[in-house]
């Protein structure tokens, strides 16, 4: 991921005790808290097995970029693997704290990357995938399938 120009969107209360508790959840627990209730409401059931793996990678990438673009740091961290969260949080008290302090790309660049997801090349190899490169990112975004969920790995 790497450190980029600061994206300063830090609404009151976006990081702190709640995020530290959230960071302690495993990847599956976070994905369950964030995604499954919304998916069940939207499609009447569990959508983890619907569509192609490439569709799943695009959906996970779109959700991740949208969370970053809108300053939803906890949600963005929940869409990352445990290792990716640890990498991002190395200089902060939590993943969300690091994202809110400027690790994410600027909003305009995230919006540009988001627009490219639908037509971006996707490579799936077993439980790993890449998409892109997207926007101004020089390398494709890496994802990993963890217990049936695509999560951003870096």
PDB file of C-alpha atoms in Angstrom:
ATOM      1  CA  UNK A   1       0.000   0.000   0.000  1.00  0.00           C
ATOM      2  CA  UNK A   2       2.687   2.495   0.985  1.00  0.00           C
ATOM      3  CA  UNK A   3       2.346   5.954   2.430  1.00  0.00           C
ATOM      4  CA  UNK A   4       0.703   8.432   0.072  1.00  0.00           C
ATOM      5  CA  UNK A   5      -0.351  12.072   0.333  1.00  0.00           C
ATOM      6  CA  UNK A   6      -2.639  12.693   3.263  1.00  0.00           C
ATOM      7  CA  UNK A   7      -6.366  12.332   2.921  1.00  0.00           C
ATOM      8  CA  UNK A   8      -7.609  14.336   5.866  1.00  0.00           C
ATOM      9  CA  UNK A   9     -11.156  13.316   6.603  1.00  0.00           C
ATOM     10  CA  UNK A  10     -11.415  12.647  10.298  1.00  0.00           C
ATOM     11  CA  UNK A  11     -14.984  13.007  11.535  1.00  0.00           C
ATOM     12  CA  UNK A  12     -15.286  13.164  15.294  1.00  0.00           C
ATOM     13  CA  UNK A  13     -15.196   9.720  16.845  1.00  0.00           C
ATOM     14  CA  UNK A  14     -13.909   7.759  13.828  1.00  0.00           C
ATOM     15  CA  UNK A  15     -11.102   6.107  15.734  1.00  0.00           C
ATOM     16  CA  UNK A  16     -10.555   5.156  19.328  1.00  0.00           C
ATOM     17  CA  UNK A  17     -11.793   2.391  21.583  1.00  0.00           C
ATOM     18  CA  UNK A  18     -14.312   1.046  19.063  1.00  0.00           C
ATOM     19  CA  UNK A  19     -11.677   0.717  16.335  1.00  0.00           C
ATOM     20  CA  UNK A  20      -9.121  -0.900  18.643  1.00  0.00           C
ATOM     21  CA  UNK A  21     -11.722  -3.488  19.618  1.00  0.00           C
ATOM     22  CA  UNK A  22     -12.589  -3.937  15.947  1.00  0.00           C
ATOM     23  CA  UNK A  23      -8.908  -4.426  15.056  1.00  0.00           C
ATOM     24  CA  UNK A  24      -8.747  -7.313  17.544  1.00  0.00           C
ATOM     25  CA  UNK A  25     -11.445  -9.227  15.653  1.00  0.00           C
ATOM     26  CA  UNK A  26     -10.206 -11.743  13.123  1.00  0.00           C
ATOM     27  CA  UNK A  27     -10.713 -11.186   9.382  1.00  0.00           C
ATOM     28  CA  UNK A  28     -13.830 -13.346   9.264  1.00  0.00           C
ATOM     29  CA  UNK A  29     -15.395 -11.665  12.300  1.00  0.00           C
ATOM     30  CA  UNK A  30     -14.932  -8.235  10.762  1.00  0.00           C
ATOM     31  CA  UNK A  31     -16.324  -9.313   7.419  1.00  0.00           C
ATOM     32  CA  UNK A  32     -19.339 -10.836   9.163  1.00  0.00           C
ATOM     33  CA  UNK A  33     -20.014  -7.645  11.120  1.00  0.00           C
ATOM     34  CA  UNK A  34     -19.722  -5.421   8.073  1.00  0.00           C
ATOM     35  CA  UNK A  35     -20.880  -7.288   5.002  1.00  0.00           C
ATOM     36  CA  UNK A  36     -23.187 -10.195   5.675  1.00  0.00           C
ATOM     37  CA  UNK A  37     -26.142  -8.318   7.218  1.00  0.00           C
ATOM     38  CA  UNK A  38     -26.180  -5.845   4.315  1.00  0.00           C
ATOM     39  CA  UNK A  39     -25.860  -8.596   1.719  1.00  0.00           C
ATOM     40  CA  UNK A  40     -28.699 -10.597   3.225  1.00  0.00           C
ATOM     41  CA  UNK A  41     -30.937  -7.547   3.210  1.00  0.00           C
ATOM     42  CA  UNK A  42     -29.952  -6.627  -0.352  1.00  0.00           C
ATOM     43  CA  UNK A  43     -30.301 -10.063  -1.932  1.00  0.00           C
ATOM     44  CA  UNK A  44     -32.385 -12.084   0.481  1.00  0.00           C
ATOM     45  CA  UNK A  45     -29.627 -14.494   1.477  1.00  0.00           C
ATOM     46  CA  UNK A  46     -25.916 -15.223   1.577  1.00  0.00           C
ATOM     47  CA  UNK A  47     -24.352 -14.012  -1.692  1.00  0.00           C
ATOM     48  CA  UNK A  48     -20.852 -15.366  -1.054  1.00  0.00           C
ATOM     49  CA  UNK A  49     -21.306 -18.113  -3.670  1.00  0.00           C
ATOM     50  CA  UNK A  50     -22.949 -16.000  -6.394  1.00  0.00           C
ATOM     51  CA  UNK A  51     -21.113 -14.724  -9.472  1.00  0.00           C
ATOM     52  CA  UNK A  52     -17.590 -15.432 -10.617  1.00  0.00           C
ATOM     53  CA  UNK A  53     -14.437 -15.032  -8.520  1.00  0.00           C
ATOM     54  CA  UNK A  54     -13.612 -12.011 -10.683  1.00  0.00           C
ATOM     55  CA  UNK A  55     -16.966 -10.450  -9.734  1.00  0.00           C
ATOM     56  CA  UNK A  56     -16.142 -11.045  -6.070  1.00  0.00           C
ATOM     57  CA  UNK A  57     -12.759  -9.356  -6.474  1.00  0.00           C
ATOM     58  CA  UNK A  58     -14.353  -6.355  -8.193  1.00  0.00           C
ATOM     59  CA  UNK A  59     -17.073  -6.113  -5.526  1.00  0.00           C
ATOM     60  CA  UNK A  60     -14.530  -6.256  -2.683  1.00  0.00           C
ATOM     61  CA  UNK A  61     -12.317  -3.684  -4.408  1.00  0.00           C
ATOM     62  CA  UNK A  62     -15.237  -1.325  -5.013  1.00  0.00           C
ATOM     63  CA  UNK A  63     -16.361  -1.582  -1.383  1.00  0.00           C
ATOM     64  CA  UNK A  64     -12.823  -0.940  -0.134  1.00  0.00           C
ATOM     65  CA  UNK A  65     -12.235   2.080  -2.374  1.00  0.00           C
ATOM     66  CA  UNK A  66     -15.661   3.539  -1.518  1.00  0.00           C
ATOM     67  CA  UNK A  67     -14.928   3.183   2.199  1.00  0.00           C
ATOM     68  CA  UNK A  68     -11.612   4.997   1.791  1.00  0.00           C
ATOM     69  CA  UNK A  69     -13.111   7.672  -0.450  1.00  0.00           C
ATOM     70  CA  UNK A  70     -15.817   8.469   2.109  1.00  0.00           C
ATOM     71  CA  UNK A  71     -13.559   8.375   5.156  1.00  0.00           C
ATOM     72  CA  UNK A  72     -15.131   5.194   6.537  1.00  0.00           C
ATOM     73  CA  UNK A  73     -11.886   4.016   8.077  1.00  0.00           C
ATOM     74  CA  UNK A  74     -13.292   1.198  10.228  1.00  0.00           C
ATOM     75  CA  UNK A  75     -15.131  -0.251   7.240  1.00  0.00           C
ATOM     76  CA  UNK A  76     -12.005  -0.019   5.048  1.00  0.00           C
ATOM     77  CA  UNK A  77      -9.964  -1.836   7.695  1.00  0.00           C
ATOM     78  CA  UNK A  78     -12.646  -4.500   7.927  1.00  0.00           C
ATOM     79  CA  UNK A  79     -12.206  -5.166   4.224  1.00  0.00           C
ATOM     80  CA  UNK A  80      -8.483  -5.864   4.692  1.00  0.00           C
ATOM     81  CA  UNK A  81      -6.638  -8.995   5.786  1.00  0.00           C
ATOM     82  CA  UNK A  82      -5.148  -9.065   9.250  1.00  0.00           C
ATOM     83  CA  UNK A  83      -1.635  -8.705   7.759  1.00  0.00           C
ATOM     84  CA  UNK A  84      -2.668  -5.692   5.652  1.00  0.00           C
ATOM     85  CA  UNK A  85      -4.227  -4.001   8.692  1.00  0.00           C
ATOM     86  CA  UNK A  86      -1.049  -4.593  10.689  1.00  0.00           C
ATOM     87  CA  UNK A  87       1.073  -3.140   7.882  1.00  0.00           C
ATOM     88  CA  UNK A  88      -1.081  -0.020   7.701  1.00  0.00           C
ATOM     89  CA  UNK A  89      -1.267   0.394  11.482  1.00  0.00           C
ATOM     90  CA  UNK A  90       2.469   0.035  12.141  1.00  0.00           C
ATOM     91  CA  UNK A  91       2.820   3.722  13.037  1.00  0.00           C
ATOM     92  CA  UNK A  92      -0.558   4.293  14.689  1.00  0.00           C
ATOM     93  CA  UNK A  93      -2.723   2.880  17.444  1.00  0.00           C
ATOM     94  CA  UNK A  94      -5.068   1.181  14.946  1.00  0.00           C
ATOM     95  CA  UNK A  95      -5.643   0.593  11.258  1.00  0.00           C
ATOM     96  CA  UNK A  96      -8.425   3.193  11.211  1.00  0.00           C
ATOM     97  CA  UNK A  97      -6.224   5.675  13.060  1.00  0.00           C
ATOM     98  CA  UNK A  98      -3.483   5.248  10.474  1.00  0.00           C
ATOM     99  CA  UNK A  99      -5.892   5.682   7.562  1.00  0.00           C
ATOM    100  CA  UNK A 100      -7.398   8.818   9.079  1.00  0.00           C
ATOM    101  CA  UNK A 101      -3.944  10.313   9.589  1.00  0.00           C
ATOM    102  CA  UNK A 102      -3.049  10.246   5.912  1.00  0.00           C
ATOM    103  CA  UNK A 103      -2.045   6.776   4.743  1.00  0.00           C
ATOM    104  CA  UNK A 104      -4.881   6.652   2.172  1.00  0.00           C
ATOM    105  CA  UNK A 105      -4.728   8.254  -1.247  1.00  0.00           C
ATOM    106  CA  UNK A 106      -6.459  11.610  -1.786  1.00  0.00           C
ATOM    107  CA  UNK A 107     -10.201  11.421  -2.403  1.00  0.00           C
ATOM    108  CA  UNK A 108      -9.916  12.428  -6.083  1.00  0.00           C
ATOM    109  CA  UNK A 109      -7.449   9.619  -6.793  1.00  0.00           C
ATOM    110  CA  UNK A 110      -9.661   7.104  -4.992  1.00  0.00           C
ATOM    111  CA  UNK A 111     -12.663   8.234  -7.049  1.00  0.00           C
ATOM    112  CA  UNK A 112     -10.629   7.812 -10.230  1.00  0.00           C
ATOM    113  CA  UNK A 113      -9.543   4.319  -9.192  1.00  0.00           C
ATOM    114  CA  UNK A 114     -13.160   3.436  -8.332  1.00  0.00           C
ATOM    115  CA  UNK A 115     -14.320   4.365 -11.829  1.00  0.00           C
ATOM    116  CA  UNK A 116     -11.767   1.949 -13.317  1.00  0.00           C
ATOM    117  CA  UNK A 117     -12.744  -1.156 -11.310  1.00  0.00           C
ATOM    118  CA  UNK A 118     -15.440  -2.432 -13.722  1.00  0.00           C
ATOM    119  CA  UNK A 119     -13.033  -2.648 -16.678  1.00  0.00           C
ATOM    120  CA  UNK A 120      -9.825  -3.437 -14.806  1.00  0.00           C
ATOM    121  CA  UNK A 121      -7.999  -6.690 -15.465  1.00  0.00           C
ATOM    122  CA  UNK A 122      -8.492  -9.280 -12.714  1.00  0.00           C
ATOM    123  CA  UNK A 123      -6.248 -12.317 -12.178  1.00  0.00           C
ATOM    124  CA  UNK A 124      -7.433 -15.005  -9.797  1.00  0.00           C
ATOM    125  CA  UNK A 125      -5.123 -17.797  -8.706  1.00  0.00           C
ATOM    126  CA  UNK A 126      -6.682 -19.960  -6.043  1.00  0.00           C
ATOM    127  CA  UNK A 127      -7.155 -17.861  -2.908  1.00  0.00           C
ATOM    128  CA  UNK A 128      -5.221 -14.853  -4.224  1.00  0.00           C
ATOM    129  CA  UNK A 129      -6.113 -12.246  -6.808  1.00  0.00           C
ATOM    130  CA  UNK A 130      -4.963  -8.975  -8.289  1.00  0.00           C
ATOM    131  CA  UNK A 131      -6.926  -6.174  -9.896  1.00  0.00           C
ATOM    132  CA  UNK A 132      -5.547  -3.281 -11.867  1.00  0.00           C
ATOM    133  CA  UNK A 133      -3.441  -1.274 -11.674  1.00  0.00           C
ATOM    134  CA  UNK A 134      -6.109   1.271 -10.818  1.00  0.00           C
ATOM    135  CA  UNK A 135      -5.909   5.055 -11.050  1.00  0.00           C
ATOM    136  CA  UNK A 136      -2.472   6.369 -10.188  1.00  0.00           C
ATOM    137  CA  UNK A 137      -1.427   3.200  -8.357  1.00  0.00           C
ATOM    138  CA  UNK A 138       1.614   1.733 -10.119  1.00  0.00           C
ATOM    139  CA  UNK A 139       0.892  -1.856  -9.020  1.00  0.00           C
ATOM    140  CA  UNK A 140      -2.276  -3.947  -9.021  1.00  0.00           C
ATOM    141  CA  UNK A 141      -4.201  -4.210  -5.760  1.00  0.00           C
ATOM    142  CA  UNK A 142      -3.726  -7.636  -4.125  1.00  0.00           C
ATOM    143  CA  UNK A 143      -6.602  -9.532  -2.517  1.00  0.00           C
ATOM    144  CA  UNK A 144      -6.824 -12.793  -0.604  1.00  0.00           C
ATOM    145  CA  UNK A 145      -9.829 -15.034  -0.070  1.00  0.00           C
ATOM    146  CA  UNK A 146     -10.276 -15.663   3.664  1.00  0.00           C
ATOM    147  CA  UNK A 147     -13.051 -18.067   4.641  1.00  0.00           C
ATOM    148  CA  UNK A 148     -14.987 -17.336   1.471  1.00  0.00           C
ATOM    149  CA  UNK A 149     -14.531 -13.523   1.542  1.00  0.00           C
ATOM    150  CA  UNK A 150     -12.232 -11.466  -0.698  1.00  0.00           C
ATOM    151  CA  UNK A 151     -10.173  -9.075   1.454  1.00  0.00           C
ATOM    152  CA  UNK A 152      -7.568  -6.501   0.415  1.00  0.00           C
ATOM    153  CA  UNK A 153      -4.089  -7.842   1.139  1.00  0.00           C
ATOM    154  CA  UNK A 154      -2.031  -4.892  -0.094  1.00  0.00           C
TER     155      UNK A 154
END
